[in-house]
Short mmCIF file of C-alpha atoms and ligand atoms in Angstrom, two decimals:
data_model
loop_
_atom_site.label_atom_id
_atom_site.label_comp_id
_atom_site.label_asym_id
_atom_site.label_seq_id
_atom_site.Cartn_x
_atom_site.Cartn_y
_atom_site.Cartn_z
CA UNK N 12 -11.22 -2.82 -12.71
CA UNK N 13 -10.37 -4.81 -9.65
CA UNK N 14 -6.55 -4.44 -8.78
CA UNK N 15 -4.00 -5.25 -6.35
CA UNK N 16 -0.69 -3.37 -5.54
CA UNK N 17 2.28 -5.38 -4.71
CA UNK N 18 5.56 -4.51 -3.42
CA UNK N 19 7.59 -3.67 -0.34
CA UNK N 20 7.12 -0.94 1.95
CA UNK N 21 8.64 1.97 -0.24
CA UNK N 22 8.11 0.83 -3.68
CA UNK N 23 5.89 3.67 -4.42
CA UNK N 24 2.25 1.19 -3.86
CA UNK N 25 0.32 4.09 -2.23
CA UNK N 26 1.75 6.74 -4.91
CA UNK N 27 1.38 4.45 -7.89
CA UNK N 28 -1.94 3.12 -6.28
CA UNK N 29 -3.55 6.94 -6.09
CA UNK N 30 -2.71 7.68 -9.48
CA UNK N 31 -3.83 4.30 -11.33
CA UNK N 32 -7.32 5.22 -8.73
CA UNK N 33 -7.83 8.62 -10.27
CA UNK N 34 -7.16 7.69 -13.85
CA UNK N 35 -9.56 4.71 -13.43
CA UNK N 36 -12.31 6.46 -11.33
CA UNK N 37 -12.40 4.15 -8.46
CA UNK N 38 -11.56 4.27 -5.10
CA UNK N 39 -7.59 3.93 -4.04
CA UNK N 40 -7.92 1.70 -0.19
CA UNK N 41 -4.72 1.73 1.61
CA UNK N 42 -4.92 -1.04 4.97
CA UNK N 43 -2.32 0.86 6.28
CA UNK N 44 -4.08 4.29 6.06
CA UNK N 45 -7.04 2.51 7.51
CA UNK N 46 -4.81 1.53 10.57
CA UNK N 47 -3.34 4.52 10.92
CA UNK N 48 -6.53 6.52 11.03
CA UNK N 49 -7.75 3.80 13.95
CA UNK N 50 -4.76 4.16 15.63
CA UNK N 51 -5.20 8.22 15.50
CA UNK N 52 -8.77 8.31 16.60
CA UNK N 53 -8.08 5.47 19.42
CA UNK N 54 -11.06 2.99 18.32
CA UNK N 55 -11.12 -0.31 19.12
CA UNK N 56 -9.15 -1.73 16.03
CA UNK N 57 -6.45 0.97 16.74
CA UNK N 58 -5.57 -0.05 20.00
CA UNK N 59 -5.51 -3.87 18.41
CA UNK N 60 -3.45 -2.80 15.61
CA UNK N 61 -0.97 -0.28 17.35
CA UNK N 62 0.85 -2.93 19.05
CA UNK N 63 1.68 -4.73 15.54
CA UNK N 64 2.40 -1.62 13.47
CA UNK N 65 5.02 0.11 16.01
CA UNK N 66 6.89 -3.08 16.28
CA UNK N 67 6.75 -3.22 12.11
CA UNK N 68 4.67 -6.56 12.33
CA UNK N 69 1.68 -8.09 10.21
CA UNK N 70 -1.85 -7.41 12.35
CA UNK N 71 -3.40 -10.76 12.39
CA UNK N 72 -5.31 -12.01 9.24
CA UNK N 73 -8.72 -12.13 11.15
CA UNK N 74 -8.87 -8.23 12.11
CA UNK N 75 -7.64 -7.33 8.54
CA UNK N 76 -9.95 -9.52 6.40
CA UNK N 77 -12.77 -8.49 8.43
CA UNK N 78 -12.06 -4.75 7.85
CA UNK N 79 -11.26 -5.16 3.94
CA UNK N 80 -14.45 -7.32 3.72
CA UNK N 81 -16.82 -4.12 5.03
CA UNK N 82 -14.29 -2.04 3.02
CA UNK N 83 -15.20 -3.52 -0.25
CA UNK N 84 -18.91 -3.84 0.33
CA UNK N 85 -19.54 -0.50 0.24
CA UNK N 86 -21.02 1.26 -3.14
CA UNK N 87 -18.16 3.21 -4.37
CA UNK N 88 -16.44 -0.22 -4.95
CA UNK N 89 -19.09 -1.05 -7.67
CA UNK N 90 -16.68 -0.44 -10.06
CA UNK N 91 -13.63 -1.69 -8.92
CA UNK N 92 -10.73 -0.70 -6.67
CA UNK N 93 -6.88 -0.46 -6.53
CA UNK N 94 -6.03 -2.06 -2.81
CA UNK N 95 -2.75 -1.14 -1.58
CA UNK N 96 -1.38 -3.34 1.47
CA UNK N 97 -3.82 -6.00 1.22
CA UNK N 98 -3.33 -8.95 0.65
CA UNK N 99 -0.18 -9.62 2.34
CA UNK N 100 0.02 -12.96 2.70
CA UNK N 101 -1.18 -16.12 0.73
CA UNK N 102 -4.03 -16.64 3.60
CA UNK N 103 -5.72 -12.91 3.19
CA UNK N 104 -5.17 -13.81 -0.89
CA UNK N 105 -7.80 -16.73 -0.83
CA UNK N 106 -10.04 -14.61 1.61
CA UNK N 107 -9.93 -11.80 -1.07
CA UNK N 108 -10.78 -14.76 -3.67
CA UNK N 109 -13.65 -15.28 -1.37
CA UNK N 110 -14.73 -11.57 -0.82
CA UNK N 111 -14.76 -11.06 -4.42
CA UNK N 112 -16.81 -14.39 -5.33
CA UNK N 113 -19.41 -13.20 -3.05
CA UNK N 114 -19.54 -9.72 -4.46
CA UNK N 115 -19.93 -11.49 -8.15
CA UNK N 116 -16.18 -10.14 -8.80
CA UNK N 117 -12.90 -11.44 -9.82
CA UNK N 118 -9.26 -9.51 -9.40
CA UNK N 119 -8.51 -8.59 -13.08
CA UNK N 120 -4.39 -7.99 -12.15
CA UNK N 121 -1.80 -7.68 -9.71
CA UNK N 122 1.17 -4.89 -10.10
CA UNK N 123 4.22 -6.28 -8.73
CA UNK N 124 6.87 -3.36 -7.91
CA UNK N 125 10.23 -4.22 -7.81
CA UNK N 126 12.95 -2.54 -6.26
CA UNK N 127 16.60 -2.80 -4.64
CA UNK N 128 16.49 -3.29 -0.84
CA UNK N 129 18.77 -0.47 -0.32
CA UNK N 130 17.05 2.02 -2.32
CA UNK N 131 14.06 0.76 -0.13
CA UNK N 132 15.75 1.81 3.10
CA UNK N 133 16.64 5.13 1.88
CA UNK N 134 13.33 5.84 0.36
CA UNK N 135 11.37 4.89 3.45
CA UNK N 136 13.64 6.21 6.09
CA UNK N 137 13.76 9.77 4.19
CA UNK N 138 9.76 9.91 4.37
CA UNK N 139 7.44 12.48 6.02
CA UNK N 140 3.93 12.21 6.12
CA UNK N 141 1.05 14.92 6.59
CA UNK N 142 -0.19 14.81 10.12
CA UNK N 143 -3.35 16.78 8.72
CA UNK N 144 -4.20 15.50 5.34
CA UNK N 145 -2.00 12.15 4.69
CA UNK N 146 0.11 13.39 1.86
CA UNK N 147 3.56 12.24 1.68
CA UNK N 148 6.83 13.99 0.88
CA UNK N 149 10.75 12.58 0.56
CA UNK N 150 13.27 14.76 2.32
CA UNK N 151 15.50 14.45 -1.01
CA UNK N 152 13.28 13.65 -3.60
CA UNK N 153 9.98 15.35 -3.33
CA UNK N 154 10.64 17.92 -0.36
CA UNK N 155 7.78 20.29 0.69
CA UNK N 156 8.43 23.80 -0.21
CA UNK N 157 8.44 24.84 3.19
CA UNK N 158 10.45 22.91 5.62
CA UNK N 159 8.39 20.50 8.06
CA UNK N 160 5.13 21.91 6.28
CA UNK N 161 2.54 20.59 4.15
CA UNK N 162 2.59 22.16 0.70
CA UNK N 163 -1.47 21.22 0.14
CA UNK N 164 -2.72 22.13 3.92
CA UNK N 165 -0.22 23.57 5.44
CA UNK N 166 -0.07 20.73 8.12
CA UNK N 167 2.85 19.50 10.17
CA UNK N 168 4.91 16.97 8.52
CA UNK N 169 6.15 13.99 11.05
CA UNK N 170 8.28 11.00 10.23
CA UNK N 171 6.29 7.46 10.84
CA UNK N 172 7.58 5.74 13.82
CA UNK N 173 7.77 2.52 11.60
CA UNK N 174 10.08 4.56 9.25
CA UNK N 175 13.06 4.62 11.36
CA UNK N 176 15.74 2.66 10.23
CA UNK N 177 15.99 -0.36 12.09
CA UNK N 178 11.80 -0.81 12.16
CA UNK N 179 12.29 -0.26 8.33
CA UNK N 180 14.83 -3.12 7.89
CA UNK N 181 12.33 -5.51 9.80
CA UNK N 182 9.09 -4.80 7.84
CA UNK N 183 11.60 -5.36 4.81
CA UNK N 184 12.41 -8.88 6.11
CA UNK N 185 8.76 -9.64 7.18
CA UNK N 186 7.31 -8.68 3.91
CA UNK N 187 9.87 -10.77 1.80
CA UNK N 188 9.05 -14.05 4.10
CA UNK N 189 5.49 -13.49 3.50
CA UNK N 190 4.73 -11.70 0.34
CA UNK N 191 7.35 -14.06 -1.74
CA UNK N 192 4.64 -16.91 -1.64
CA UNK N 193 1.92 -14.25 -2.49
CA UNK N 194 3.75 -13.56 -5.57
CA UNK N 195 4.10 -17.20 -6.49
CA UNK N 196 0.05 -17.36 -5.92
CA UNK N 197 -0.63 -14.48 -8.38
CA UNK N 198 2.05 -15.84 -10.83
CA UNK N 199 0.34 -19.37 -11.43
CA UNK N 200 -3.13 -17.50 -11.79
CA UNK N 201 -1.65 -15.55 -14.53
CA UNK N 202 -2.61 -11.83 -12.80
CA UNK N 203 0.99 -10.78 -12.16
CA UNK N 204 2.45 -7.58 -14.01
CA UNK N 205 5.88 -7.07 -12.65
CA UNK N 206 7.40 -3.26 -13.30
CA UNK N 207 10.76 -1.95 -12.59
CA UNK N 208 9.87 0.55 -9.82
CA UNK N 209 13.32 1.78 -9.28
CA UNK N 210 12.18 4.27 -12.23
CA UNK N 211 11.24 7.96 -11.68
CA UNK N 212 7.31 8.10 -10.44
CA UNK N 213 6.35 9.06 -13.95
CA UNK N 214 8.04 6.05 -16.12
CA UNK N 215 6.75 3.95 -13.58
CA UNK N 216 3.45 5.23 -14.12
CA UNK N 217 3.77 5.13 -17.62
CA UNK N 218 5.03 1.33 -17.41
CA UNK N 219 1.70 0.28 -15.25
CA UNK N 220 -0.67 1.83 -17.55
CA UNK N 221 0.98 -0.02 -20.43
CA UNK N 222 1.16 -3.39 -18.65
CA UNK N 223 -2.59 -2.70 -18.35
CA UNK N 224 -3.27 -2.26 -21.79
CA UNK N 225 -3.97 1.36 -21.30
CA UNK N 226 -0.84 2.93 -23.01
CA UNK N 227 -1.12 5.51 -25.39
P1 AMP G 304 1.82 0.14 5.59
O1 AMP G 304 1.34 1.63 5.40
O2 AMP G 304 1.01 -1.04 4.08
O3 AMP G 304 3.30 0.00 5.12
O4 AMP G 304 1.01 -0.60 6.69
C1 AMP G 304 1.54 -0.33 7.98
C2 AMP G 304 1.71 -1.24 8.60
O5 AMP G 304 0.10 -1.60 8.86
C3 AMP G 304 1.91 -2.82 8.79
O6 AMP G 304 3.24 -2.69 9.17
C4 AMP G 304 0.83 -3.68 9.37
O7 AMP G 304 1.61 -3.71 10.41
C5 AMP G 304 0.03 -2.76 9.22
N1 AMP G 304 -0.83 -3.59 8.22
C6 AMP G 304 -1.41 -2.93 6.87
N2 AMP G 304 -2.02 -3.68 6.13
C7 AMP G 304 -1.73 -4.81 6.69
C8 AMP G 304 -2.27 -6.40 5.93
N3 AMP G 304 -2.77 -6.13 4.88
N4 AMP G 304 -2.02 -7.43 6.86
C9 AMP G 304 -1.32 -6.91 8.14
N5 AMP G 304 -1.01 -6.30 8.70
C10 AMP G 304 -1.03 -4.71 7.90
#
């Protein structure tokens, strides 16, 4: 299955995308994770992306499209993938259609996670990420057992630079302006599945599976 997760930062794209990918036994590909890794390793790509990321702005399409195009050609994507954080603009959506056409494939569905803005600000500014394994926590909703330490690997938890409240608000505005046309693009093609993502993690996941015809 070739799927795209759509929704503002903090809507649960990462969490639900990972759960879905595990359920379907296909890779979960998050462009934000790819960029964060590149920044950490200080590659050429990382240095380019960092300037935009720190300001809460989008990395230019030609950079992102190149990365995704390479990633989707890897053998583990043969059975499908769950894309998370890409596409974010109509230009990227069209580029994705072309990449898939070149691979003899097409998109099967787009999951849109809908959540109120103030809920998102609360979710994002309370988010903490493990420096070592990338696991995510929330100071109120899913706190780690030991403060500041990852339950999975014991790594140090930190707040992403772009999760500070001011940057979060800018990211949400950027997101809204650029991705609304994307929702229209996919709705017109009959691919959009809208999910109420203000519910619990388990409930949202159940709704997604039902939408994809995988309910019990
Ligand atoms: P995320 O983890 O998805 O919130 O992404 C973090 C940051 O990476 C974003 O604020 C952008 O600067 C950059 N980024 C990730 N995916 C994309 C994309 N598809 N297009 C442009 N920039 C992106």
